[in-house]
Amino acid sequence: MMCGKNKVRVIKFRLKMDNPNILVVKCCFTQNKLGDNKLFFILGEKCLKAKISVKEGIEVRKKHLLDSYIIDKEYFFWIPIPKDLNKKSCIRVFEEVQGKSSLVYVIPSSKIIKLRKKIDMHIDDPQIISNKIILNGWYVSRKSVNFEIRGKNHEGIKYELKEIYRQDVLEEYPEAKGENIHGFRIGIENISTSGIEITLNDGERVSDYFCE
């Protein structure tokens, strides 16, 4: 189904894996193409110049099956940002459509500063299989990462850790090499999911996951 006016939808933003001074903004468009639309990324009074790359195909289409319009293209905007960001500032995203410009998204600098201190990672909701808690996830890093897992009373608990291949994550990080993408499966026996804390630490950055 084709929408009337072509409009952008910002899907997510992150930092480039090997460069914390490059912001990556992933978008799609209601007409499945950038077309004549223009995006401007404004920090203060300065317009930040972005490079654009495109990912397309059936795998993109699968991720957008629930959208009300057909999407098989995702656009990545690679934006250089200052090393010293003012945490009170923000990057405003403007879209120009048919000569008219409007604010479509705001990225607080405080969130970018936090991202610089964290390992890019994700853990899915826990599953219970044969009385064992299973947690599947991934992280992106060039460095060795240490896992620490604690129970609800902050005590260390035993766990099994298995590395698994994650092609889906590799496709989300086109700048990364395969060895930088780490899928994992954690198995924990005889414990409630409530209160589990998982910390990933590479010596410079730390990310936490907390299971309610």
mmCIF file of C-alpha atoms in Angstrom:
data_model
loop_
_atom_site.group_PDB
_atom_site.id
_atom_site.type_symbol
_atom_site.label_atom_id
_atom_site.label_comp_id
_atom_site.label_asym_id
_atom_site.label_seq_id
_atom_site.Cartn_x
_atom_site.Cartn_y
_atom_site.Cartn_z
ATOM 1 C CA MET A 1 0.000 0.000 0.000
ATOM 2 C CA MET A 2 1.422 3.397 -1.027
ATOM 3 C CA CYS A 3 0.950 6.334 1.326
ATOM 4 C CA GLY A 4 0.140 9.823 0.046
ATOM 5 C CA LYS A 5 3.053 11.963 1.208
ATOM 6 C CA ASN A 6 6.436 10.370 1.679
ATOM 7 C CA LYS A 7 7.537 10.687 5.329
ATOM 8 C CA VAL A 8 10.477 9.474 7.341
ATOM 9 C CA ARG A 9 10.286 7.207 10.388
ATOM 10 C CA VAL A 10 13.338 7.089 12.633
ATOM 11 C CA ILE A 11 13.759 3.488 13.782
ATOM 12 C CA LYS A 12 16.738 3.801 16.128
ATOM 13 C CA PHE A 13 20.056 5.504 16.657
ATOM 14 C CA ARG A 14 23.394 4.196 17.905
ATOM 15 C CA LEU A 15 27.109 4.916 17.671
ATOM 16 C CA LYS A 16 29.410 3.461 15.059
ATOM 17 C CA MET A 17 31.077 0.390 16.495
ATOM 18 C CA ASP A 18 34.668 1.606 16.140
ATOM 19 C CA ASN A 19 34.087 5.350 16.384
ATOM 20 C CA PRO A 20 32.068 6.977 19.217
ATOM 21 C CA ASN A 21 32.150 10.260 17.266
ATOM 22 C CA ILE A 22 29.955 8.891 14.470
ATOM 23 C CA LEU A 23 26.215 8.771 15.156
ATOM 24 C CA VAL A 24 24.252 6.219 13.108
ATOM 25 C CA VAL A 25 20.541 6.937 12.565
ATOM 26 C CA LYS A 26 18.450 4.207 10.947
ATOM 27 C CA CYS A 27 15.276 5.265 9.116
ATOM 28 C CA CYS A 28 12.646 4.062 6.697
ATOM 29 C CA PHE A 29 10.169 5.977 4.545
ATOM 30 C CA THR A 30 6.454 5.498 4.012
ATOM 31 C CA GLN A 31 6.971 5.252 0.250
ATOM 32 C CA ASN A 32 9.912 2.882 0.753
ATOM 33 C CA LYS A 33 12.414 5.366 -0.673
ATOM 34 C CA LEU A 34 14.149 8.600 0.230
ATOM 35 C CA GLY A 35 13.049 10.099 -3.073
ATOM 36 C CA ASP A 36 13.210 13.884 -3.140
ATOM 37 C CA ASN A 37 12.998 14.155 0.651
ATOM 38 C CA LYS A 38 15.922 15.639 2.542
ATOM 39 C CA LEU A 39 16.979 15.102 6.150
ATOM 40 C CA PHE A 40 18.967 17.683 8.110
ATOM 41 C CA PHE A 41 20.728 16.973 11.397
ATOM 42 C CA ILE A 42 21.154 20.180 13.395
ATOM 43 C CA LEU A 43 23.327 20.571 16.506
ATOM 44 C CA GLY A 44 22.918 24.076 17.901
ATOM 45 C CA GLU A 45 23.146 26.244 14.795
ATOM 46 C CA LYS A 46 25.360 23.803 12.887
ATOM 47 C CA CYS A 47 24.111 21.417 10.203
ATOM 48 C CA LEU A 48 25.952 18.090 10.508
ATOM 49 C CA LYS A 49 26.760 16.526 7.147
ATOM 50 C CA ALA A 50 25.643 12.889 6.871
ATOM 51 C CA LYS A 51 26.677 10.054 4.608
ATOM 52 C CA ILE A 52 23.932 7.647 3.552
ATOM 53 C CA SER A 53 23.930 3.884 3.029
ATOM 54 C CA VAL A 54 20.998 1.603 2.212
ATOM 55 C CA LYS A 55 20.125 -1.942 3.197
ATOM 56 C CA GLU A 56 17.407 -3.675 1.213
ATOM 57 C CA GLY A 57 15.951 -7.089 0.519
ATOM 58 C CA ILE A 58 13.727 -9.802 1.909
ATOM 59 C CA GLU A 59 15.296 -9.729 5.392
ATOM 60 C CA VAL A 60 14.375 -6.056 5.744
ATOM 61 C CA ARG A 61 10.873 -6.837 4.495
ATOM 62 C CA LYS A 62 10.418 -9.523 7.152
ATOM 63 C CA LYS A 63 11.136 -7.016 9.926
ATOM 64 C CA HIS A 64 8.413 -4.680 8.682
ATOM 65 C CA LEU A 65 5.574 -7.120 7.997
ATOM 66 C CA LEU A 66 3.354 -5.413 10.573
ATOM 67 C CA ASP A 67 3.791 -1.967 9.029
ATOM 68 C CA SER A 68 0.822 -0.534 7.136
ATOM 69 C CA TYR A 69 3.048 0.108 4.106
ATOM 70 C CA ILE A 70 5.572 -2.050 2.260
ATOM 71 C CA ILE A 71 9.129 -1.587 3.495
ATOM 72 C CA ASP A 72 12.153 -3.416 2.105
ATOM 73 C CA LYS A 73 14.674 -0.585 2.360
ATOM 74 C CA GLU A 74 16.316 0.858 5.464
ATOM 75 C CA TYR A 75 18.475 3.968 5.317
ATOM 76 C CA PHE A 76 21.506 4.521 7.533
ATOM 77 C CA PHE A 77 22.671 8.102 8.102
ATOM 78 C CA TRP A 78 26.294 8.293 9.332
ATOM 79 C CA ILE A 79 26.795 11.632 11.102
ATOM 80 C CA PRO A 80 30.072 13.008 12.516
ATOM 81 C CA ILE A 81 29.502 14.507 15.964
ATOM 82 C CA PRO A 82 31.824 16.491 18.276
ATOM 83 C CA LYS A 83 33.899 14.621 20.832
ATOM 84 C CA ASP A 84 32.905 17.118 23.516
ATOM 85 C CA LEU A 85 29.116 17.278 23.510
ATOM 86 C CA ASN A 86 27.162 19.570 25.819
ATOM 87 C CA LYS A 87 24.816 17.226 27.682
ATOM 88 C CA LYS A 88 22.115 19.916 27.632
ATOM 89 C CA SER A 89 22.166 20.167 23.841
ATOM 90 C CA CYS A 90 20.400 17.961 21.306
ATOM 91 C CA ILE A 91 20.506 16.964 17.658
ATOM 92 C CA ARG A 92 17.313 17.984 15.910
ATOM 93 C CA VAL A 93 16.248 16.061 12.811
ATOM 94 C CA PHE A 94 14.359 18.053 10.205
ATOM 95 C CA GLU A 95 12.725 16.620 7.116
ATOM 96 C CA GLU A 96 12.154 18.688 4.000
ATOM 97 C CA VAL A 97 9.222 17.497 1.880
ATOM 98 C CA GLN A 98 8.142 19.389 -1.214
ATOM 99 C CA GLY A 99 9.977 22.489 -0.035
ATOM 100 C CA LYS A 100 8.501 22.465 3.473
ATOM 101 C CA SER A 101 10.663 21.622 6.487
ATOM 102 C CA SER A 102 9.454 20.176 9.793
ATOM 103 C CA LEU A 103 11.015 18.808 12.968
ATOM 104 C CA VAL A 104 10.560 15.016 13.022
ATOM 105 C CA TYR A 105 12.898 13.762 15.763
ATOM 106 C CA VAL A 106 15.139 14.918 18.606
ATOM 107 C CA ILE A 107 18.223 13.092 19.912
ATOM 108 C CA PRO A 108 19.359 14.421 23.316
ATOM 109 C CA SER A 109 23.128 14.725 23.628
ATOM 110 C CA SER A 110 22.839 13.248 27.134
ATOM 111 C CA LYS A 111 21.738 9.938 25.561
ATOM 112 C CA ILE A 112 24.679 9.963 23.161
ATOM 113 C CA ILE A 113 27.070 10.591 26.065
ATOM 114 C CA LYS A 114 25.572 7.581 27.893
ATOM 115 C CA LEU A 115 25.936 5.408 24.784
ATOM 116 C CA ARG A 116 29.640 6.203 24.689
ATOM 117 C CA LYS A 117 29.996 4.571 28.110
ATOM 118 C CA LYS A 118 28.029 1.416 27.287
ATOM 119 C CA ILE A 119 28.628 -1.785 25.343
ATOM 120 C CA ASP A 120 26.047 -2.085 22.595
ATOM 121 C CA MET A 121 24.090 -5.166 23.665
ATOM 122 C CA HIS A 122 20.632 -6.713 23.938
ATOM 123 C CA ILE A 123 19.114 -9.567 25.928
ATOM 124 C CA ASP A 124 15.750 -11.096 25.031
ATOM 125 C CA ASP A 125 13.061 -11.843 27.576
ATOM 126 C CA PRO A 126 13.944 -14.958 29.618
ATOM 127 C CA GLN A 127 12.543 -18.388 28.769
ATOM 128 C CA ILE A 128 12.017 -21.329 31.115
ATOM 129 C CA ILE A 129 13.035 -24.639 29.517
ATOM 130 C CA SER A 130 13.246 -27.850 31.574
ATOM 131 C CA ASN A 131 13.504 -25.880 34.851
ATOM 132 C CA LYS A 132 16.372 -23.833 33.435
ATOM 133 C CA ILE A 133 16.333 -20.108 32.717
ATOM 134 C CA ILE A 134 17.516 -19.385 29.183
ATOM 135 C CA LEU A 135 18.598 -15.873 28.172
ATOM 136 C CA ASN A 136 19.550 -15.215 24.559
ATOM 137 C CA GLY A 137 21.347 -12.034 23.581
ATOM 138 C CA TRP A 138 24.227 -10.361 21.782
ATOM 139 C CA TYR A 139 26.852 -7.665 22.140
ATOM 140 C CA VAL A 140 29.165 -5.828 19.755
ATOM 141 C CA SER A 141 32.765 -5.219 20.768
ATOM 142 C CA ARG A 142 36.326 -5.518 19.488
ATOM 143 C CA LYS A 143 37.473 -6.212 23.049
ATOM 144 C CA SER A 144 37.144 -9.182 25.330
ATOM 145 C CA VAL A 145 34.046 -8.830 27.527
ATOM 146 C CA ASN A 146 33.551 -10.196 31.041
ATOM 147 C CA PHE A 147 30.142 -11.407 32.235
ATOM 148 C CA GLU A 148 28.964 -11.088 35.823
ATOM 149 C CA ILE A 149 25.598 -12.541 36.828
ATOM 150 C CA ARG A 150 23.979 -11.940 40.213
ATOM 151 C CA GLY A 151 20.790 -13.013 41.929
ATOM 152 C CA LYS A 152 18.174 -10.824 43.604
ATOM 153 C CA ASN A 153 20.319 -10.512 46.734
ATOM 154 C CA HIS A 154 23.294 -9.433 44.585
ATOM 155 C CA GLU A 155 25.063 -12.739 45.157
ATOM 156 C CA GLY A 156 27.074 -14.283 42.318
ATOM 157 C CA ILE A 157 25.365 -17.269 40.697
ATOM 158 C CA LYS A 158 26.615 -20.120 38.513
ATOM 159 C CA TYR A 159 25.690 -20.108 34.865
ATOM 160 C CA GLU A 160 26.479 -21.704 31.528
ATOM 161 C CA LEU A 161 27.539 -19.417 28.667
ATOM 162 C CA LYS A 162 27.494 -20.526 25.044
ATOM 163 C CA GLU A 163 28.423 -18.357 22.064
ATOM 164 C CA ILE A 164 25.997 -18.514 19.140
ATOM 165 C CA TYR A 165 26.059 -17.072 15.623
ATOM 166 C CA ARG A 166 23.855 -14.012 15.022
ATOM 167 C CA GLN A 167 23.552 -13.156 11.332
ATOM 168 C CA ASP A 168 20.730 -10.707 12.135
ATOM 169 C CA VAL A 169 23.039 -8.609 14.326
ATOM 170 C CA LEU A 170 25.828 -8.698 11.739
ATOM 171 C CA GLU A 171 23.402 -7.203 9.203
ATOM 172 C CA GLU A 172 22.605 -4.358 11.618
ATOM 173 C CA TYR A 173 26.282 -3.438 11.936
ATOM 174 C CA PRO A 174 27.648 -3.288 8.380
ATOM 175 C CA GLU A 175 30.826 -1.607 9.660
ATOM 176 C CA ALA A 176 31.656 -4.556 11.942
ATOM 177 C CA LYS A 177 33.611 -7.703 11.190
ATOM 178 C CA GLY A 178 32.168 -11.086 12.059
ATOM 179 C CA GLU A 179 34.475 -11.503 15.053
ATOM 180 C CA ASN A 180 33.073 -8.270 16.562
ATOM 181 C CA ILE A 181 29.532 -9.708 16.720
ATOM 182 C CA HIS A 182 28.933 -11.972 19.694
ATOM 183 C CA GLY A 183 25.690 -13.858 20.138
ATOM 184 C CA PHE A 184 25.283 -15.785 23.372
ATOM 185 C CA ARG A 185 22.983 -18.060 25.318
ATOM 186 C CA ILE A 186 23.030 -18.063 29.120
ATOM 187 C CA GLY A 187 21.642 -21.016 31.074
ATOM 188 C CA ILE A 188 20.880 -20.770 34.817
ATOM 189 C CA GLU A 189 19.438 -23.599 36.898
ATOM 190 C CA ASN A 190 17.273 -23.612 40.031
ATOM 191 C CA ILE A 191 16.646 -19.902 40.413
ATOM 192 C CA SER A 192 13.792 -17.468 39.879
ATOM 193 C CA THR A 193 14.048 -15.044 36.969
ATOM 194 C CA SER A 194 13.091 -12.203 39.325
ATOM 195 C CA GLY A 195 15.984 -9.976 40.277
ATOM 196 C CA ILE A 196 18.636 -11.439 37.947
ATOM 197 C CA GLU A 197 21.285 -8.857 37.062
ATOM 198 C CA ILE A 198 23.757 -9.274 34.209
ATOM 199 C CA THR A 199 26.748 -6.956 33.740
ATOM 200 C CA LEU A 200 29.015 -6.841 30.693
ATOM 201 C CA ASN A 201 32.352 -5.073 31.098
ATOM 202 C CA ASP A 202 35.183 -4.636 28.579
ATOM 203 C CA GLY A 203 37.409 -2.535 30.839
ATOM 204 C CA GLU A 204 36.235 0.784 29.386
ATOM 205 C CA ARG A 205 32.491 0.408 28.983
ATOM 206 C CA VAL A 206 29.818 -1.266 31.098
ATOM 207 C CA SER A 207 26.269 -2.357 30.281
ATOM 208 C CA ASP A 208 23.670 -3.851 32.606
ATOM 209 C CA TYR A 209 20.547 -5.941 32.202
ATOM 210 C CA PHE A 210 17.987 -6.371 34.962
ATOM 211 C CA CYS A 211 15.240 -8.992 34.926
ATOM 212 C CA GLU A 212 12.085 -7.807 36.701
#
